[in-house]
PDB file of C-alpha atoms in Angstrom:
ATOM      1  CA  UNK N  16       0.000   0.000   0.000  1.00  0.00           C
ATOM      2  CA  UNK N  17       1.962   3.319  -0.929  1.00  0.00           C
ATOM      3  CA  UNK N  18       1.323   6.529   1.394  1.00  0.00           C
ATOM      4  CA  UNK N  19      -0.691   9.451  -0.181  1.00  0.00           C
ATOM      5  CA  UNK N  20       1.903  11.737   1.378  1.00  0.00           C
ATOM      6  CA  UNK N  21       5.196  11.086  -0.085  1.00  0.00           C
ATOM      7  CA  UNK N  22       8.357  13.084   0.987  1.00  0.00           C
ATOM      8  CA  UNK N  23       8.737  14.715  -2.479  1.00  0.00           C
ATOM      9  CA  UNK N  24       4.591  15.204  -2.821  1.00  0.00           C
ATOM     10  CA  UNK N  25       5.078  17.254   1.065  1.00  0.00           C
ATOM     11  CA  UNK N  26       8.732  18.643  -0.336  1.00  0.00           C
ATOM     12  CA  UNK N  27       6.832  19.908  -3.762  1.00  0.00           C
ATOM     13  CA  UNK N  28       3.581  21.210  -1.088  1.00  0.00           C
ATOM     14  CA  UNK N  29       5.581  22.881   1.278  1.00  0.00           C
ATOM     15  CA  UNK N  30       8.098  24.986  -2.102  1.00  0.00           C
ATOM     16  CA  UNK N  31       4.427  25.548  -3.748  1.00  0.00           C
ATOM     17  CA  UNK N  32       2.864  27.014  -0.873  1.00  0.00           C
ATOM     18  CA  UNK N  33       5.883  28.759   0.235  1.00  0.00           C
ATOM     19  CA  UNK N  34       6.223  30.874  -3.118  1.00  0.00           C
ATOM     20  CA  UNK N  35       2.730  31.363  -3.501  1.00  0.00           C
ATOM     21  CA  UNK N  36       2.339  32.896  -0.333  1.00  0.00           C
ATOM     22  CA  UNK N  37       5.782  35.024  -0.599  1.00  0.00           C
ATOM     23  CA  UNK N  38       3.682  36.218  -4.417  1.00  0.00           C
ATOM     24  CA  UNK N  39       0.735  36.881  -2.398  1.00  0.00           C
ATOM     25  CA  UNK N  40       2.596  38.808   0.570  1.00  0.00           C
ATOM     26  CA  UNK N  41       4.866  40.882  -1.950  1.00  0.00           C
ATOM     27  CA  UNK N  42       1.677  41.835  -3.980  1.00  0.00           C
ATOM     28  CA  UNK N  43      -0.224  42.734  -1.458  1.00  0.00           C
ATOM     29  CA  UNK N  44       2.538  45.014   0.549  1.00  0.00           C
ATOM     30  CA  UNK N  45       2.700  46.745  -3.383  1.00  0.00           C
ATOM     31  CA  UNK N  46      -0.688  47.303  -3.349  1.00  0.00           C
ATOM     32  CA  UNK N  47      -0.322  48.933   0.267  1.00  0.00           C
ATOM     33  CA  UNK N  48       2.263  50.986  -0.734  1.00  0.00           C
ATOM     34  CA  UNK N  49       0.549  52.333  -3.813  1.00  0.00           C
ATOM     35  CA  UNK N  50      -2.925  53.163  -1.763  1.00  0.00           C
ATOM     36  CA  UNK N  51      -0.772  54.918   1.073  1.00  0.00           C
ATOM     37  CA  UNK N  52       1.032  57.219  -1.427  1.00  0.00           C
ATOM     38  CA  UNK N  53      -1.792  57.746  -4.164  1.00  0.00           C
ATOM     39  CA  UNK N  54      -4.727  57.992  -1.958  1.00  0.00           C
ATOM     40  CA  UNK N  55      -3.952  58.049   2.074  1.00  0.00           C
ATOM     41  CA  UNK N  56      -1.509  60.959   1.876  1.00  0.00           C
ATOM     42  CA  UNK N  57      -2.353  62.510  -1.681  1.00  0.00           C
ATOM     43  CA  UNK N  58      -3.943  65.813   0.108  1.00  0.00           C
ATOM     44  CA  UNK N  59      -0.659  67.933   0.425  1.00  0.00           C
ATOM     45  CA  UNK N  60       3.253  67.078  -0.659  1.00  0.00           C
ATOM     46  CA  UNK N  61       5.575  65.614   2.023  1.00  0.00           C
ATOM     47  CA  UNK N  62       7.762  68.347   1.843  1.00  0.00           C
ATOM     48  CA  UNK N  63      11.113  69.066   4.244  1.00  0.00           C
ATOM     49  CA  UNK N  64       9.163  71.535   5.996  1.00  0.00           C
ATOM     50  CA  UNK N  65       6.541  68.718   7.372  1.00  0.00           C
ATOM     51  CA  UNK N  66       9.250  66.183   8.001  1.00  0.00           C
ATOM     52  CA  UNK N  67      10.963  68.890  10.170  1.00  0.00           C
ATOM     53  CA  UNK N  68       7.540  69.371  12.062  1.00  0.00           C
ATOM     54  CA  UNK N  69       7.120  65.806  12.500  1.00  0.00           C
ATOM     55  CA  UNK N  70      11.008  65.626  14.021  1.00  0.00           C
ATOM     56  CA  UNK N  71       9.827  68.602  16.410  1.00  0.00           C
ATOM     57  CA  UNK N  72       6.561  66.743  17.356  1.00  0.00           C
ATOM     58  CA  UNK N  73       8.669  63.601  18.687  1.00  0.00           C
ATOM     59  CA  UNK N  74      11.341  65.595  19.919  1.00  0.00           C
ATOM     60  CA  UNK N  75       8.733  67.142  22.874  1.00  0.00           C
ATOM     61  CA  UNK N  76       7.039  64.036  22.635  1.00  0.00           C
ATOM     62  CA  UNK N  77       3.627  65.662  21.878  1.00  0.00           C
ATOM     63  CA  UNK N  78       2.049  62.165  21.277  1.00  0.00           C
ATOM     64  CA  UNK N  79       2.239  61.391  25.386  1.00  0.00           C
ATOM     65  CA  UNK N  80      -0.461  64.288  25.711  1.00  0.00           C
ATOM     66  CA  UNK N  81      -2.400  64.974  22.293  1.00  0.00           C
ATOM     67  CA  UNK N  82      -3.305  62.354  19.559  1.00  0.00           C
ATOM     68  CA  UNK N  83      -2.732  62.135  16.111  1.00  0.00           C
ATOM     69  CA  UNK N  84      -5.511  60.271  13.885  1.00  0.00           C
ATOM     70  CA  UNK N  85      -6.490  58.483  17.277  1.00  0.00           C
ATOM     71  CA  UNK N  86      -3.202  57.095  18.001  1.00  0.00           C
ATOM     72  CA  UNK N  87      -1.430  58.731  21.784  1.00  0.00           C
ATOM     73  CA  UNK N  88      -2.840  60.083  24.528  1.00  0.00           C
ATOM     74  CA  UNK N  89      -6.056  61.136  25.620  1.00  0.00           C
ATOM     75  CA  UNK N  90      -4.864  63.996  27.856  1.00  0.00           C
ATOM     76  CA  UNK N  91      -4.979  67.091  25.292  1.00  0.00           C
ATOM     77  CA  UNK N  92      -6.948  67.529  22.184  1.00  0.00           C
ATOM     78  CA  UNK N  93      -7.041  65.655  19.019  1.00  0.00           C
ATOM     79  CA  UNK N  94      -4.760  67.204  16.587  1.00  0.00           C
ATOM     80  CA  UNK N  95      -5.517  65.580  13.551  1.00  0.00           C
ATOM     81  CA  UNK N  96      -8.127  67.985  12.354  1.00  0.00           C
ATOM     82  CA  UNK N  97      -6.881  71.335  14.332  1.00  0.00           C
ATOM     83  CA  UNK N  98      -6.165  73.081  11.382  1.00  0.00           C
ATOM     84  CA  UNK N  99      -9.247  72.637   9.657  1.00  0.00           C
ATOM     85  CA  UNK N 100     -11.327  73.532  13.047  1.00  0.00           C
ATOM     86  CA  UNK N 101      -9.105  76.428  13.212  1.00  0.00           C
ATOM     87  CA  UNK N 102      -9.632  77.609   9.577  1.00  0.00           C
ATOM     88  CA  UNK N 103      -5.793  77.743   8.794  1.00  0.00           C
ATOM     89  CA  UNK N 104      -5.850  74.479   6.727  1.00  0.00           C
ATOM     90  CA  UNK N 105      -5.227  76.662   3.410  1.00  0.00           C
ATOM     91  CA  UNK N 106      -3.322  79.283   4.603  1.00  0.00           C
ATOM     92  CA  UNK N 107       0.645  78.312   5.949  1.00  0.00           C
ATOM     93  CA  UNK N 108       1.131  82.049   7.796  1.00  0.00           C
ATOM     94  CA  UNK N 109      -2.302  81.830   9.685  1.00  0.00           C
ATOM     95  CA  UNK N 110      -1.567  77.994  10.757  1.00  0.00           C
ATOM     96  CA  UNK N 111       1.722  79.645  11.901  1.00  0.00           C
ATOM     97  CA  UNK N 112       0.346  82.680  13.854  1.00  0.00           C
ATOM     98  CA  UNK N 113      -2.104  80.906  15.350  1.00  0.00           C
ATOM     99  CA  UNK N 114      -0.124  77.978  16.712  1.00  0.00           C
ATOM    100  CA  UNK N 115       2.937  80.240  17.414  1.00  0.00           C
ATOM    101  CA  UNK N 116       0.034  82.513  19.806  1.00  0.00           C
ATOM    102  CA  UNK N 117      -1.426  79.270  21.344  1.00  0.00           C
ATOM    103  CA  UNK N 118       2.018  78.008  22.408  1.00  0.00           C
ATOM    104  CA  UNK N 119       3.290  81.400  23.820  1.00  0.00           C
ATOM    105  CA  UNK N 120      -0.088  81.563  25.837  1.00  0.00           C
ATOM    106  CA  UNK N 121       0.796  78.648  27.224  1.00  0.00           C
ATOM    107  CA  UNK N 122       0.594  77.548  29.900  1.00  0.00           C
ATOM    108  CA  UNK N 123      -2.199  79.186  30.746  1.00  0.00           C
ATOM    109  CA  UNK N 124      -2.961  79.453  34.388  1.00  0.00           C
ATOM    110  CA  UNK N 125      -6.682  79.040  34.590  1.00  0.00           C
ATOM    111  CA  UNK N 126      -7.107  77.019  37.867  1.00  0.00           C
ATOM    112  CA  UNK N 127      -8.995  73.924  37.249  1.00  0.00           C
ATOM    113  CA  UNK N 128      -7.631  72.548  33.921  1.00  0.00           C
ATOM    114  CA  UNK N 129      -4.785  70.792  32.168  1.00  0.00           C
ATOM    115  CA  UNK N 130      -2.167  72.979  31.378  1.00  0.00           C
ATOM    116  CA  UNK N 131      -0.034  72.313  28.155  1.00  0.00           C
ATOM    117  CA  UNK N 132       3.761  72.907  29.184  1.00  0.00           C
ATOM    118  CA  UNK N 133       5.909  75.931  27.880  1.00  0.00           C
ATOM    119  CA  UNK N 134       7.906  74.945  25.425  1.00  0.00           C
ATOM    120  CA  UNK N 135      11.273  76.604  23.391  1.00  0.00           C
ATOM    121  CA  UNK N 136      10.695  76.549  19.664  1.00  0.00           C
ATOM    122  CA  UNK N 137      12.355  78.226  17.521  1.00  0.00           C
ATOM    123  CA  UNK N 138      10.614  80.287  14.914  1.00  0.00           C
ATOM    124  CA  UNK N 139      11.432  78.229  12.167  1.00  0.00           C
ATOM    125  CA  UNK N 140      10.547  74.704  14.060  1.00  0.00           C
ATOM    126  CA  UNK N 141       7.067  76.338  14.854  1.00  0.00           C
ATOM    127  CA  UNK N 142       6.621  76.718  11.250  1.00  0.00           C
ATOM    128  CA  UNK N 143       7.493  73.385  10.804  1.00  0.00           C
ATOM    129  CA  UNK N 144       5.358  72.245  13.318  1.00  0.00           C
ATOM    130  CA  UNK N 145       2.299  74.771  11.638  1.00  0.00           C
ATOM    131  CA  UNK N 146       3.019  73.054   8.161  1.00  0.00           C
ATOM    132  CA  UNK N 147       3.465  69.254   9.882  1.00  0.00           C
ATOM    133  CA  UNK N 148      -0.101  69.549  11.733  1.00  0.00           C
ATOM    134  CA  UNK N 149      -2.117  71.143   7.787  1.00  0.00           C
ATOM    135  CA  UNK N 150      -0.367  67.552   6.549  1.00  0.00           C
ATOM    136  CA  UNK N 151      -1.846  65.593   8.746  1.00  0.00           C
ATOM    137  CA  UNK N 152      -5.161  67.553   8.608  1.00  0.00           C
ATOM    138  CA  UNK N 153      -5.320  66.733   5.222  1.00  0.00           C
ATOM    139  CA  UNK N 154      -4.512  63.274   5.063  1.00  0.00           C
ATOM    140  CA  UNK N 155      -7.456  61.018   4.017  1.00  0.00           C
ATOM    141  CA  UNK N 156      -8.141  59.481   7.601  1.00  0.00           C
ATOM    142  CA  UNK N 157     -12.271  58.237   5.779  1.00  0.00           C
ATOM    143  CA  UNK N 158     -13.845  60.469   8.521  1.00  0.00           C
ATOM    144  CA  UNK N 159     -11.431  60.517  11.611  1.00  0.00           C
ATOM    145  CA  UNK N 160     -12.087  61.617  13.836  1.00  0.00           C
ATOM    146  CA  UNK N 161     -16.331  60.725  13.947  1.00  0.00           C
ATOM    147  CA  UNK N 162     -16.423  64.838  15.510  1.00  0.00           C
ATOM    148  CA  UNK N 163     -15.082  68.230  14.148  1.00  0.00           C
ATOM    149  CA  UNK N 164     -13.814  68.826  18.204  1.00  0.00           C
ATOM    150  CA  UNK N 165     -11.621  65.719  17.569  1.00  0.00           C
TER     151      UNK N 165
END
């Protein structure tokens, strides 16, 4: 009686399924790739300015306070969609006065609530930071957050 499963039959299942599934994997991370770039982040270029203002967001570790599409903390405000409830998401000089006024008001003082730390930015990384937060604002997060107060 011979066996069903050989050792070249399992040898010749095991290469099959191997390279299909490597095809499979390889396809489908191109097909990520291609949605993130064409479609996730098509609403504004990645320029040097944003990747600066995405080096000074991790430098003062915003994430521990505020969140970013959902993902940090849940101490301080969303800041996925400030720009756009601020009405600076078109405009790079009023995203920059704005956020350069909010973080030299901080912290406030008012008794009672969660203050947001003093921090020293430069001119130039607060633009950065201005220009990182209208990238993110305008990245195609299908309807996050589900409010406009984030």
């Amino acid at each position: 009686m011979s066996e069903i499963l050989t050792k070249s039959r399992a040898r010749n299942v095991f290469y099959g399924g191997s390279i299909f599934f490597v095809v499979v994997f390889v396809a489908m991370t191109v097909q990520s790739h291609r949605h993130i770039v064409q479609t996730s982040t098509a609403g504004m270029e990645l320029s040097d300015a944003v990747r600066q203002g995405k080096h000074v967001w991790e430098r003062h570790s915003c994430i521990n306070c505020h969140t970013l599409h959902g993902e940090g903390a849940y101490f301080a405000p969303e800041l996925g969609n400030v720009m756009t409830r601020w009405g600076a998401l078109d405009d790079a000089e009023l995203a920059y006065e704005i956020l350069d006024g909010w973080m030299k008001a901080q912290p406030s003082g008012i008794e009672g609530r969660r203050q947001m730390p003093y921090f020293e930015i430069t001119e130039e990384e607060m633009r950065a930071l201005a220009e990182f937060l209208r990238w993110a604002d305008q990245t195609d997060t299908q309807n996050w957050p589900p409010n406009d107060a984030g």
